Tab-separated table of C-alpha atoms in Angstrom:
chain	number	residue	atom	x	y	z
E	1	UNK	CA	-41.621	44.641	25.939
E	2	UNK	CA	-45.255	43.547	26.154
E	3	UNK	CA	-45.936	46.213	28.807
E	4	UNK	CA	-44.838	49.000	26.489
E	5	UNK	CA	-46.925	47.496	23.694
E	6	UNK	CA	-49.959	47.450	26.002
E	7	UNK	CA	-49.418	51.129	26.797
E	8	UNK	CA	-48.973	52.154	23.146
E	9	UNK	CA	-52.432	53.484	22.305
E	10	UNK	CA	-51.878	53.811	18.589
E	11	UNK	CA	-50.493	50.277	18.286
E	12	UNK	CA	-53.472	48.995	20.298
E	13	UNK	CA	-55.915	50.578	17.842
E	14	UNK	CA	-54.204	48.664	15.032
E	15	UNK	CA	-54.141	45.419	17.041
E	16	UNK	CA	-57.858	45.814	17.864
E	17	UNK	CA	-58.644	46.131	14.171
E	18	UNK	CA	-56.338	43.253	13.216
E	19	UNK	CA	-57.967	40.936	15.783
E	20	UNK	CA	-61.486	42.097	14.888
E	21	UNK	CA	-61.112	41.166	11.214
E	22	UNK	CA	-60.444	37.428	11.767
E	23	UNK	CA	-63.011	37.446	14.603
E	24	UNK	CA	-65.697	38.709	12.201
E	25	UNK	CA	-64.469	36.350	9.479
E	26	UNK	CA	-64.698	33.330	11.804
E	27	UNK	CA	-68.107	34.366	13.184
E	28	UNK	CA	-69.468	34.640	9.638
E	29	UNK	CA	-67.914	31.364	8.442
E	30	UNK	CA	-69.125	29.606	11.579
E	31	UNK	CA	-72.724	30.701	10.942
E	32	UNK	CA	-72.790	32.946	14.024
E	33	UNK	CA	-73.798	36.072	12.100
E	34	UNK	CA	-76.935	34.423	10.711
E	35	UNK	CA	-80.292	35.242	12.316
E	36	UNK	CA	-81.599	31.826	11.258
E	37	UNK	CA	-78.718	30.033	13.009
E	38	UNK	CA	-78.984	32.096	16.225
E	39	UNK	CA	-82.772	31.784	16.441
E	40	UNK	CA	-82.379	28.057	15.720
E	41	UNK	CA	-80.147	27.850	18.781
E	42	UNK	CA	-82.611	29.751	20.975
E	43	UNK	CA	-85.445	27.515	19.732
E	44	UNK	CA	-83.153	24.532	20.465
E	45	UNK	CA	-83.364	23.200	16.904
E	46	UNK	CA	-79.823	24.078	15.721
E	47	UNK	CA	-76.817	23.807	18.054
E	48	UNK	CA	-74.266	25.581	15.836
E	49	UNK	CA	-73.960	28.611	18.138
E	50	UNK	CA	-73.282	26.437	21.174
E	51	UNK	CA	-70.666	24.460	19.217
E	52	UNK	CA	-68.849	27.650	18.176
E	53	UNK	CA	-69.036	29.173	21.655
E	54	UNK	CA	-68.036	26.085	23.606
E	55	UNK	CA	-65.102	25.249	21.354
E	56	UNK	CA	-63.929	28.864	21.725
E	57	UNK	CA	-64.309	28.642	25.510
E	58	UNK	CA	-62.503	25.275	25.715
E	59	UNK	CA	-59.611	26.522	23.547
E	60	UNK	CA	-59.489	29.841	25.369
E	61	UNK	CA	-59.651	28.354	28.860
E	62	UNK	CA	-56.752	25.978	28.235
E	63	UNK	CA	-54.562	28.510	26.417
E	64	UNK	CA	-55.152	31.509	28.633
E	65	UNK	CA	-54.646	29.511	31.846
E	66	UNK	CA	-51.477	27.967	30.423
E	67	UNK	CA	-50.166	31.427	29.491
E	68	UNK	CA	-51.080	32.601	32.965
E	69	UNK	CA	-49.292	29.700	34.635
E	70	UNK	CA	-46.236	30.620	32.543
E	71	UNK	CA	-46.508	34.203	33.793
E	72	UNK	CA	-47.141	35.680	30.327
E	73	UNK	CA	-50.660	37.033	30.855
E	74	UNK	CA	-52.931	38.280	33.635
E	75	UNK	CA	-56.632	37.543	34.020
E	76	UNK	CA	-59.217	40.330	34.025
E	77	UNK	CA	-62.401	38.832	35.473
E	78	UNK	CA	-65.326	41.255	35.576
E	79	UNK	CA	-67.011	42.104	38.863
E	80	UNK	CA	-70.541	40.863	39.367
E	81	UNK	CA	-73.550	40.786	41.633
E	82	UNK	CA	-76.948	39.146	41.592
E	83	UNK	CA	-78.550	42.525	40.847
E	84	UNK	CA	-76.209	43.256	37.922
E	85	UNK	CA	-75.190	39.887	36.437
E	86	UNK	CA	-78.378	37.862	36.894
E	87	UNK	CA	-80.970	40.580	36.224
E	88	UNK	CA	-78.959	42.334	33.497
E	89	UNK	CA	-78.322	39.102	31.633
E	90	UNK	CA	-82.037	38.236	31.626
E	91	UNK	CA	-82.865	41.691	30.208
E	92	UNK	CA	-80.129	41.146	27.633
E	93	UNK	CA	-81.569	37.736	26.808
E	94	UNK	CA	-85.062	39.096	26.147
E	95	UNK	CA	-83.517	41.584	23.706
E	96	UNK	CA	-81.256	38.898	22.212
E	97	UNK	CA	-84.264	36.649	21.531
E	98	UNK	CA	-86.184	39.495	19.853
E	99	UNK	CA	-83.290	40.753	17.758
E	100	UNK	CA	-81.728	37.400	16.918
E	101	UNK	CA	-78.185	38.760	17.003
E	102	UNK	CA	-75.874	39.605	19.924
E	103	UNK	CA	-73.706	42.757	19.938
E	104	UNK	CA	-70.707	41.155	18.210
E	105	UNK	CA	-72.749	39.151	15.739
E	106	UNK	CA	-74.867	42.255	14.970
E	107	UNK	CA	-71.667	43.914	13.781
E	108	UNK	CA	-70.827	40.807	11.745
E	109	UNK	CA	-74.345	40.643	10.313
E	110	UNK	CA	-74.031	44.296	9.232
E	111	UNK	CA	-70.897	43.249	7.325
E	112	UNK	CA	-72.812	40.573	5.415
E	113	UNK	CA	-75.595	43.029	4.506
E	114	UNK	CA	-78.299	42.241	7.087
E	115	UNK	CA	-80.258	45.488	7.335
E	116	UNK	CA	-82.300	44.349	10.350
E	117	UNK	CA	-78.991	44.022	12.249
E	118	UNK	CA	-77.992	47.564	11.243
E	119	UNK	CA	-81.217	49.549	11.611
E	120	UNK	CA	-82.691	47.389	14.364
E	121	UNK	CA	-79.706	45.929	16.214
E	122	UNK	CA	-77.013	48.589	16.027
E	123	UNK	CA	-79.337	51.602	16.253
E	124	UNK	CA	-81.311	49.917	19.045
E	125	UNK	CA	-78.169	49.076	21.028
E	126	UNK	CA	-76.929	52.659	20.742
E	127	UNK	CA	-80.264	53.857	22.148
E	128	UNK	CA	-80.277	51.191	24.886
E	129	UNK	CA	-76.708	51.983	25.926
E	130	UNK	CA	-77.504	55.710	25.969
E	131	UNK	CA	-80.574	55.154	28.157
E	132	UNK	CA	-78.482	53.008	30.501
E	133	UNK	CA	-75.849	55.753	30.862
E	134	UNK	CA	-78.676	58.121	31.768
E	135	UNK	CA	-80.240	55.956	34.472
E	136	UNK	CA	-76.923	54.525	35.726
E	137	UNK	CA	-76.581	56.769	38.815
E	138	UNK	CA	-79.973	55.581	40.092
E	139	UNK	CA	-79.307	51.903	39.298
E	140	UNK	CA	-75.904	52.076	40.953
E	141	UNK	CA	-77.494	53.410	44.121
E	142	UNK	CA	-80.194	50.734	43.995
E	143	UNK	CA	-80.268	47.347	42.330
E	144	UNK	CA	-76.815	46.934	40.775
E	145	UNK	CA	-74.821	46.252	43.985
E	146	UNK	CA	-77.415	43.831	45.435
E	147	UNK	CA	-75.813	40.488	46.212
E	148	UNK	CA	-72.354	41.700	45.230
E	149	UNK	CA	-69.716	38.984	44.795
E	150	UNK	CA	-66.944	41.031	43.191
E	151	UNK	CA	-64.511	39.959	40.486
E	152	UNK	CA	-64.044	36.486	41.931
E	153	UNK	CA	-63.177	33.498	39.742
E	154	UNK	CA	-64.507	29.990	40.304
E	155	UNK	CA	-61.110	28.684	41.569
E	156	UNK	CA	-60.959	31.593	44.067
E	157	UNK	CA	-64.512	30.887	45.150
E	158	UNK	CA	-63.698	27.206	45.708
E	159	UNK	CA	-60.259	28.091	47.171
E	160	UNK	CA	-58.438	25.629	44.930
E	161	UNK	CA	-55.625	25.771	42.364
E	162	UNK	CA	-56.974	27.117	39.025
E	163	UNK	CA	-56.127	23.906	37.127
E	164	UNK	CA	-58.326	21.922	39.520
E	165	UNK	CA	-61.236	23.837	38.008
E	166	UNK	CA	-59.878	24.217	34.458
E	167	UNK	CA	-59.580	20.460	33.872
E	168	UNK	CA	-63.083	19.459	35.073
E	169	UNK	CA	-64.738	22.431	33.326
E	170	UNK	CA	-62.997	21.618	30.045
E	171	UNK	CA	-63.874	17.949	30.505
E	172	UNK	CA	-67.504	18.824	31.151
E	173	UNK	CA	-67.746	21.102	28.087
E	174	UNK	CA	-66.055	18.521	25.825
E	175	UNK	CA	-68.479	15.925	27.192
E	176	UNK	CA	-71.435	18.208	26.465
E	177	UNK	CA	-70.312	18.704	22.851
E	178	UNK	CA	-69.666	14.975	22.452
E	179	UNK	CA	-73.163	14.255	23.769
E	180	UNK	CA	-74.757	16.809	21.412
E	181	UNK	CA	-72.929	15.218	18.445
E	182	UNK	CA	-73.526	11.608	19.373
E	183	UNK	CA	-77.200	12.138	20.169
E	184	UNK	CA	-77.550	14.079	16.897
E	185	UNK	CA	-79.287	16.931	18.715
E	186	UNK	CA	-80.306	19.750	16.441
E	187	UNK	CA	-78.967	18.235	13.237
Q	1	UNK	CA	-57.965	28.119	-1.603
Q	2	UNK	CA	-61.461	26.631	-1.810
Q	3	UNK	CA	-61.902	26.960	1.939
Q	4	UNK	CA	-61.942	30.756	1.676
Q	5	UNK	CA	-64.941	30.684	-0.636
Q	6	UNK	CA	-66.907	28.107	1.350
Q	7	UNK	CA	-70.157	29.429	2.859
Q	8	UNK	CA	-69.637	27.599	6.116
Q	9	UNK	CA	-66.814	26.134	8.090
Q	10	UNK	CA	-67.191	23.564	10.798
Q	11	UNK	CA	-68.412	25.358	13.938
Q	12	UNK	CA	-65.512	23.699	15.777
Q	13	UNK	CA	-62.925	25.226	13.429
Q	14	UNK	CA	-64.530	28.666	13.830
Q	15	UNK	CA	-64.730	28.244	17.614
Q	16	UNK	CA	-61.141	27.058	18.023
Q	17	UNK	CA	-60.012	29.989	15.869
Q	18	UNK	CA	-61.894	32.413	18.138
Q	19	UNK	CA	-60.315	30.727	21.175
Q	20	UNK	CA	-56.852	31.272	19.683
Q	21	UNK	CA	-57.739	34.947	19.081
Q	22	UNK	CA	-58.487	35.205	22.816
Q	23	UNK	CA	-54.931	34.056	23.594
Q	24	UNK	CA	-53.602	36.698	21.211
Q	25	UNK	CA	-55.545	39.575	22.786
Q	26	UNK	CA	-54.433	38.613	26.290
Q	27	UNK	CA	-50.790	38.587	25.169
Q	28	UNK	CA	-50.707	41.583	22.818
Q	29	UNK	CA	-53.338	43.827	24.403
Q	30	UNK	CA	-53.733	42.577	27.999
Q	31	UNK	CA	-57.487	42.571	27.312
Q	32	UNK	CA	-60.228	40.019	26.797
Q	33	UNK	CA	-62.318	40.248	23.612
Q	34	UNK	CA	-65.579	42.140	24.102
Q	35	UNK	CA	-68.013	44.118	21.984
Q	36	UNK	CA	-70.700	45.922	23.950
Q	37	UNK	CA	-68.703	48.812	25.466
Q	38	UNK	CA	-67.939	49.937	21.896
Q	39	UNK	CA	-71.671	50.629	21.521
Q	40	UNK	CA	-71.700	52.573	24.807
Q	41	UNK	CA	-68.782	54.713	23.696
Q	42	UNK	CA	-70.398	55.342	20.297
Q	43	UNK	CA	-73.654	56.290	21.956
Q	44	UNK	CA	-71.746	58.780	24.131
Q	45	UNK	CA	-69.921	60.203	21.099
Q	46	UNK	CA	-73.223	60.710	19.243
Q	47	UNK	CA	-74.874	62.268	22.295
Q	48	UNK	CA	-71.896	64.585	22.614
Q	49	UNK	CA	-72.383	65.722	19.010
Q	50	UNK	CA	-76.012	66.558	19.791
Q	51	UNK	CA	-75.711	67.944	23.304
Q	52	UNK	CA	-72.144	69.115	23.707
Q	53	UNK	CA	-69.299	68.350	26.098
Q	54	UNK	CA	-71.572	68.219	29.147
Q	55	UNK	CA	-72.300	64.591	28.204
Q	56	UNK	CA	-68.765	63.671	29.296
Q	57	UNK	CA	-69.691	64.601	32.881
Q	58	UNK	CA	-72.205	61.769	33.099
Q	59	UNK	CA	-71.014	59.281	35.695
Q	60	UNK	CA	-71.167	56.344	33.279
Q	61	UNK	CA	-69.133	58.118	30.602
Q	62	UNK	CA	-66.401	58.843	33.116
Q	63	UNK	CA	-65.971	55.063	33.416
Q	64	UNK	CA	-66.413	54.405	29.704
Q	65	UNK	CA	-65.016	57.511	28.051
Q	66	UNK	CA	-66.727	58.112	24.693
Q	67	UNK	CA	-63.672	57.713	22.482
Q	68	UNK	CA	-62.308	55.417	19.820
Q	69	UNK	CA	-60.180	52.747	21.492
Q	70	UNK	CA	-59.083	49.126	21.134
Q	71	UNK	CA	-62.486	47.487	21.454
Q	72	UNK	CA	-64.120	50.024	19.164
Q	73	UNK	CA	-61.592	49.167	16.461
Q	74	UNK	CA	-62.187	45.479	17.134
Q	75	UNK	CA	-65.897	45.898	16.383
Q	76	UNK	CA	-65.043	47.772	13.170
Q	77	UNK	CA	-62.803	44.818	12.321
Q	78	UNK	CA	-65.695	42.402	12.897
Q	79	UNK	CA	-67.781	44.270	10.306
Q	80	UNK	CA	-64.886	44.148	7.831
Q	81	UNK	CA	-64.089	40.479	8.500
Q	82	UNK	CA	-67.694	39.361	8.051
Q	83	UNK	CA	-67.969	41.496	4.906
Q	84	UNK	CA	-64.856	39.870	3.405
Q	85	UNK	CA	-66.039	36.387	4.381
Q	86	UNK	CA	-69.519	36.863	2.897
Q	87	UNK	CA	-68.158	38.460	-0.277
Q	88	UNK	CA	-65.713	35.582	-0.826
Q	89	UNK	CA	-68.493	33.002	-0.498
Q	90	UNK	CA	-71.019	35.037	-2.502
Q	91	UNK	CA	-73.392	35.211	0.466
Q	92	UNK	CA	-73.256	38.985	0.843
Q	93	UNK	CA	-76.601	40.622	0.152
Q	94	UNK	CA	-78.700	43.500	1.484
Q	95	UNK	CA	-81.588	41.820	3.303
Q	96	UNK	CA	-84.240	43.147	5.662
Q	97	UNK	CA	-86.070	39.967	6.611
Q	98	UNK	CA	-84.345	36.681	7.536
Q	99	UNK	CA	-85.854	33.411	6.234
Q	100	UNK	CA	-86.937	32.007	9.600
Q	101	UNK	CA	-88.723	35.246	10.417
Q	102	UNK	CA	-90.431	35.402	7.014
Q	103	UNK	CA	-91.684	31.823	7.366
Q	104	UNK	CA	-93.668	32.747	10.496
Q	105	UNK	CA	-94.375	36.455	10.169
Q	106	UNK	CA	-94.190	37.257	6.456
Q	107	UNK	CA	-91.746	39.395	4.521
Q	108	UNK	CA	-92.791	42.853	5.775
Q	109	UNK	CA	-89.607	44.766	6.626
Q	110	UNK	CA	-91.546	47.091	8.945
Q	111	UNK	CA	-92.651	44.399	11.409
Q	112	UNK	CA	-89.193	42.829	11.414
Q	113	UNK	CA	-87.598	46.241	11.941
Q	114	UNK	CA	-89.853	47.161	14.871
Q	115	UNK	CA	-89.155	43.888	16.706
Q	116	UNK	CA	-85.425	44.034	15.916
Q	117	UNK	CA	-85.210	47.634	17.137
Q	118	UNK	CA	-87.055	46.848	20.378
Q	119	UNK	CA	-84.724	43.876	20.838
Q	120	UNK	CA	-81.667	46.018	20.154
Q	121	UNK	CA	-82.713	48.629	22.728
Q	122	UNK	CA	-83.357	45.978	25.369
Q	123	UNK	CA	-80.118	44.137	24.576
Q	124	UNK	CA	-77.978	47.301	24.609
Q	125	UNK	CA	-79.529	48.252	27.934
Q	126	UNK	CA	-79.143	44.747	29.374
Q	127	UNK	CA	-75.532	44.404	28.190
Q	128	UNK	CA	-74.529	47.464	30.163
Q	129	UNK	CA	-76.636	46.380	33.140
Q	130	UNK	CA	-74.849	43.009	33.187
Q	131	UNK	CA	-71.479	44.598	32.391
Q	132	UNK	CA	-70.868	42.625	29.212
Q	133	UNK	CA	-72.321	40.634	26.334
Q	134	UNK	CA	-72.077	37.228	24.694
Q	135	UNK	CA	-68.446	38.022	23.791
Q	136	UNK	CA	-67.205	39.755	26.945
Q	137	UNK	CA	-69.029	37.524	29.411
Q	138	UNK	CA	-70.144	34.594	27.244
Q	139	UNK	CA	-66.730	33.736	25.787
Q	140	UNK	CA	-63.986	35.877	27.372
Q	141	UNK	CA	-65.377	35.845	30.895
Q	142	UNK	CA	-66.303	32.176	31.055
Q	143	UNK	CA	-62.870	31.174	29.739
Q	144	UNK	CA	-61.325	33.102	32.647
Q	145	UNK	CA	-63.702	31.153	34.913
Q	146	UNK	CA	-65.128	34.440	36.239
Q	147	UNK	CA	-68.156	33.848	38.471
Q	148	UNK	CA	-69.966	36.947	37.121
Q	149	UNK	CA	-69.586	35.688	33.548
Q	150	UNK	CA	-70.923	32.188	34.183
Q	151	UNK	CA	-73.996	33.732	35.834
Q	152	UNK	CA	-74.413	36.177	32.945
Q	153	UNK	CA	-73.864	33.582	30.194
Q	154	UNK	CA	-76.589	31.379	31.653
Q	155	UNK	CA	-78.928	34.392	31.984
Q	156	UNK	CA	-78.330	35.442	28.341
Q	157	UNK	CA	-79.520	32.066	27.096
Q	158	UNK	CA	-82.378	31.668	29.590
Q	159	UNK	CA	-83.764	35.073	28.563
Q	160	UNK	CA	-83.023	34.457	24.884
Q	161	UNK	CA	-84.655	31.036	24.795
Q	162	UNK	CA	-87.720	32.380	26.660
Q	163	UNK	CA	-88.175	35.263	24.212
Q	164	UNK	CA	-87.518	33.205	21.063
Q	165	UNK	CA	-89.967	30.525	22.255
Q	166	UNK	CA	-92.549	33.218	23.044
Q	167	UNK	CA	-92.177	34.842	19.610
Q	168	UNK	CA	-92.108	31.673	17.501
Q	169	UNK	CA	-94.020	29.106	19.557
Q	170	UNK	CA	-96.648	31.314	21.253
Q	171	UNK	CA	-97.210	34.346	18.983
Q	172	UNK	CA	-96.135	32.706	15.722
Q	173	UNK	CA	-97.231	29.172	16.637
């Protein structure tokens, strides 16, 4: 039944919208659509963004791996390489630090009326994505495949059962949040 | 229903809620949450309006066909959800210059716009270079324990911290 739902394009458009609305609502309520909050995180004076992200990752990691162990869902890890993942993410980061919103939170910031997110962020990202599409053939023949490691997951890389990575990673992230709270960092 | 009109929720409540949404998309859509390919597709759709169907022959647009699909609708939903949230709390307002920016660089919309636009271009370019953004890699990819996403998530923050420190501590300091 889920397979036919996945293949139903019209239903998927509706589901996308219905998931996006609470996603935007939660980002806004969590402070993630605020330039001041995001820049505070990047200046290491306000750890709200990290708290939102890590609690999402902890919840997601446990739930998605449980659903996978039960055979309900499949993972879709993205492929990566040093040339693509490491270099691309640094370029992204330089833009992220200048703009003060990421792609998803730009959309959320537009919803709350932030004009810098609309005319700077959204318009800029459309231009940046368009330029990338233009230069993609050259990048694909050059830097992108350098140091390719494919769509491997950490458990595959370590050749262990997924839960042997899930539990320590979740433990580490919970510990990090606990440390941030107990040391009163950024509050 | 006071909680609907609150300006802020605990970041942990918001984060856990987003984590639960990730379960839902894996089950109902067989997809992780992401945002940046929606911008690629939109860019392709706009370029097609200006330059015609030939745009669809670009190698990148064969991978990411410029069309309205699941993730595109998700991003539209994000705009709507944040609008509803900010209207309910009374925080909605058309603003050019955020407070933190104004405190260091003044309230000129032009300067803020130029820096934001340059940042947007670089971020849109970098998101496609890295194959994802703070949602697709930073949350959805790390929760799948994908190696590419852990590398990317660290890079996003290293680059972001470096640029924010440069802008506020070096230029604005």
